[in-house]
XYZ file of C-alpha atoms in Angstrom:
195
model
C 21.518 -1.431 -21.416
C 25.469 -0.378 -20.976
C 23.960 2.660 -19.663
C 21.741 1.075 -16.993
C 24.648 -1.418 -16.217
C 27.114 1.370 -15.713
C 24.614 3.732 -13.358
C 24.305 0.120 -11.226
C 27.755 -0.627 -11.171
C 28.583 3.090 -10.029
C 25.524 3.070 -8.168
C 26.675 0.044 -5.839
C 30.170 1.003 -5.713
C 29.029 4.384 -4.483
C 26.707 3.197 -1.965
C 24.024 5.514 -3.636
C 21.073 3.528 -4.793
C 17.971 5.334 -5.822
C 14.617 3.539 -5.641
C 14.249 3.986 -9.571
C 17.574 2.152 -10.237
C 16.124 -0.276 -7.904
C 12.792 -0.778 -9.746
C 14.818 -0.894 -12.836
C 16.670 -3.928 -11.784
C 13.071 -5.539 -10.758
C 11.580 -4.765 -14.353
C 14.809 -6.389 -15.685
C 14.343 -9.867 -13.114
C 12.020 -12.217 -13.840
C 9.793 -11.938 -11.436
C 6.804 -14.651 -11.653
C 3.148 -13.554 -12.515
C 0.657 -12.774 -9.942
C 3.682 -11.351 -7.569
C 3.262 -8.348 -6.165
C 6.835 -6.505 -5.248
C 7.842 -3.809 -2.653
C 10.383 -2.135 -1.642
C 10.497 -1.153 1.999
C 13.393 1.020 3.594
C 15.293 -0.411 0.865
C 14.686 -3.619 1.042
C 12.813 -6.019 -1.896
C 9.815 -7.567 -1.290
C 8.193 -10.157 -3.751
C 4.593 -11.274 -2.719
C 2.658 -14.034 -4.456
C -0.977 -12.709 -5.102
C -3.670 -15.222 -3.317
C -7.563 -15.794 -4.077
C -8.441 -14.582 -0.699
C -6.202 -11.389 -0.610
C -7.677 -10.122 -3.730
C -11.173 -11.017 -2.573
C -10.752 -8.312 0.406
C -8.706 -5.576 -1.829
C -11.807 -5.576 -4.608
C -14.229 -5.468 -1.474
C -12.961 -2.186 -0.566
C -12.148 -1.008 -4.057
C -15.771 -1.664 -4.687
C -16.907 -0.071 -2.014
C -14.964 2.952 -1.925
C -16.323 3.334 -5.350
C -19.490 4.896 -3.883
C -17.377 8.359 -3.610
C -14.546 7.567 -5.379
C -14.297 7.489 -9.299
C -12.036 4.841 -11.024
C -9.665 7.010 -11.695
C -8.872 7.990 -7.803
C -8.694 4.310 -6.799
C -5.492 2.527 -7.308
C -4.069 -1.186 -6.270
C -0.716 -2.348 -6.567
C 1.041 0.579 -8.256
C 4.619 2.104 -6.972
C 3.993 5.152 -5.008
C 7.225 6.760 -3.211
C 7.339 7.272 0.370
C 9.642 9.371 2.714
C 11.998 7.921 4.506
C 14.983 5.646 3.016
C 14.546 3.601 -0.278
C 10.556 3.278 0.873
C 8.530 2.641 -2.948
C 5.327 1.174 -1.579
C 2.680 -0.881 -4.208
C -0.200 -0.779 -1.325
C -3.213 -3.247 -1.685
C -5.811 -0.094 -2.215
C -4.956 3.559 -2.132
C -8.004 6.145 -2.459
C -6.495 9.914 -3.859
C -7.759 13.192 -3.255
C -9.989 15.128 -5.848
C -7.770 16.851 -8.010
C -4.547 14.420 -7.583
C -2.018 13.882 -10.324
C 0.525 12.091 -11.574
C 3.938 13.608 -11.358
C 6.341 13.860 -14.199
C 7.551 10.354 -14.131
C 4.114 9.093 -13.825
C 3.414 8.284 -10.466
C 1.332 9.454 -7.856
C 2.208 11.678 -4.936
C 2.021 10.220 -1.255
C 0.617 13.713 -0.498
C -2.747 13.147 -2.309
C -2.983 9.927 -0.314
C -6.204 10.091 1.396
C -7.007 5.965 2.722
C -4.604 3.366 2.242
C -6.042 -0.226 2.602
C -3.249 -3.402 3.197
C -4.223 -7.219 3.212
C -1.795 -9.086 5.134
C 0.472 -11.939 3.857
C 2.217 -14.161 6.246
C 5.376 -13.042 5.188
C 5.224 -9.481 4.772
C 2.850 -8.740 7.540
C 5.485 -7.106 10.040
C 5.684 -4.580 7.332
C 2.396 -3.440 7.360
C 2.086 -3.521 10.959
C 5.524 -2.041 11.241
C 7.767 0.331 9.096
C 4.912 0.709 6.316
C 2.362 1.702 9.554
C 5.035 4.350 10.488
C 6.273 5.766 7.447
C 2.198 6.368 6.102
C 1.787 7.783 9.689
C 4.850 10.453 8.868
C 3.534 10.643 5.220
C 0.650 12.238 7.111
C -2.021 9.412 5.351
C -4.803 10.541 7.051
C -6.172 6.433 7.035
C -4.474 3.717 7.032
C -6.686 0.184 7.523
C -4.795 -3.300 7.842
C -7.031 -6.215 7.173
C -5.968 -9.573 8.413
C -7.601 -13.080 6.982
C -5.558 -14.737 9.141
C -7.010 -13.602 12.371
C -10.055 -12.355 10.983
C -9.539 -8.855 12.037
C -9.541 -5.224 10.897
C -7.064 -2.487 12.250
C -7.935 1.090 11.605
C -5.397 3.686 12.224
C -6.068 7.496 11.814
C -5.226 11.013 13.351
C -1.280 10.755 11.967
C 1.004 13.617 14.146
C 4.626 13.494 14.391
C 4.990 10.565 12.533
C 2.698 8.386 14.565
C -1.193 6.959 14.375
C -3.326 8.371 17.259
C -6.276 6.729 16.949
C -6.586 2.894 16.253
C -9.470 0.795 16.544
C -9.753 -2.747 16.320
C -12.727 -5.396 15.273
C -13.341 -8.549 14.165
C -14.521 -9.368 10.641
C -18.559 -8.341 10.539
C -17.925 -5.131 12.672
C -18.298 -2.270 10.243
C -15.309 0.369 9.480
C -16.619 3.677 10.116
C -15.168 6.367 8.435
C -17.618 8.830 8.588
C -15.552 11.352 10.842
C -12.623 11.380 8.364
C -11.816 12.718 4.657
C -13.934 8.952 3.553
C -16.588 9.656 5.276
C -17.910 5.873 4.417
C -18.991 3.069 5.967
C -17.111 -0.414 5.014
C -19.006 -3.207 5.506
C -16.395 -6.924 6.375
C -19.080 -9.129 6.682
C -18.208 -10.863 3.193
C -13.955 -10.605 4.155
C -13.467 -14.240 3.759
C -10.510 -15.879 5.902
C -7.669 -17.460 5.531
């Protein structure tokens, strides 16, 4: 713990904080059950969990699962982004065949093939904002934002340059194609329920 305490200290006096010391500080706090936590150009975000989020993130987990095995599908876990201090736990993340963990553990952003995030209130300009861009300059081929509170589904793809080039937009009961892209599924919304 000395250890920790004195790569913080130097760490903050320094100016040179590392998203690991970061998520070492967060496995030290005590943060409440049922919270999901973020951080986003190097800022902490601490999200409670809610009935209707999850109902939407194991809607597509499920569904992905007709081409996807467990193992490829992943919810909530840290995965590290370019850009500054950007360590990402997105709602669903589908890899490509053949993806590993790295050394520490984690998955690479690189084997990133669909990215799924269910808005909260609070943390919504996130996902429509810096998360959008930095997954656009991560080159995630799909990135979907699903929002309970207006009952609509936003589907960004072709990433270049850091940017989305194609976005769609639909209410909840519109399927999600994704036939022309690495997916190459249909989601079905009908059942997203709504906050």
């Amino acid at each position: 713990m000395t250890v920790l305490a004195d790569r913080i200290e130097m760490a903050e006096s320094t100016g040179e904080l590392t998203l690991d010391m970061m998520f070492e500080w967060l496995e030290r706090m005590p943060v409440p059950e049922g919270y999901k936590t973020e951080i986003v150009g190097g800022h902490i975000f601490m999200t409670p969990q809610r009935r209707t989020h999850w109902d939407i993130i194991l809607n597509i987990v499920e569904q992905l699962r007709a081409k996807y095995p467990r193992t490829r599908v992943v919810s909530d876990v840290r995965m590290d982004y370019p850009g500054h201090l950007n360590g990402f736990a997105s709602d669903v993340v589908a890899l490509a065949e053949g993806s590993e963990a790295d050394a520490d553990g984690r998955r690479r952003h690189e084997d990133v093939e669909f990215i799924a995030e269910v808005i909260s209130k609070k943390t919504a300009g996130n996902d429509y904002g810096p998360k959008k861009d930095t997954y656009a300059a991560a080159g995630v081929p799909v990135y979907l934002i699903v929002d309970p509170y207006t009952g609509e589904w936003h589907l960004h793809t072709l990433p270049k340059d850091g940017t989305y080039h194609g976005a769609v937009t639909f209410g909840f009961g519109e399927e999600i194609d994704l036939t022309g892209t690495v997916v190459d599924l249909v989601l079905k919304t009908d059942e997203f329920p709504r906050d």
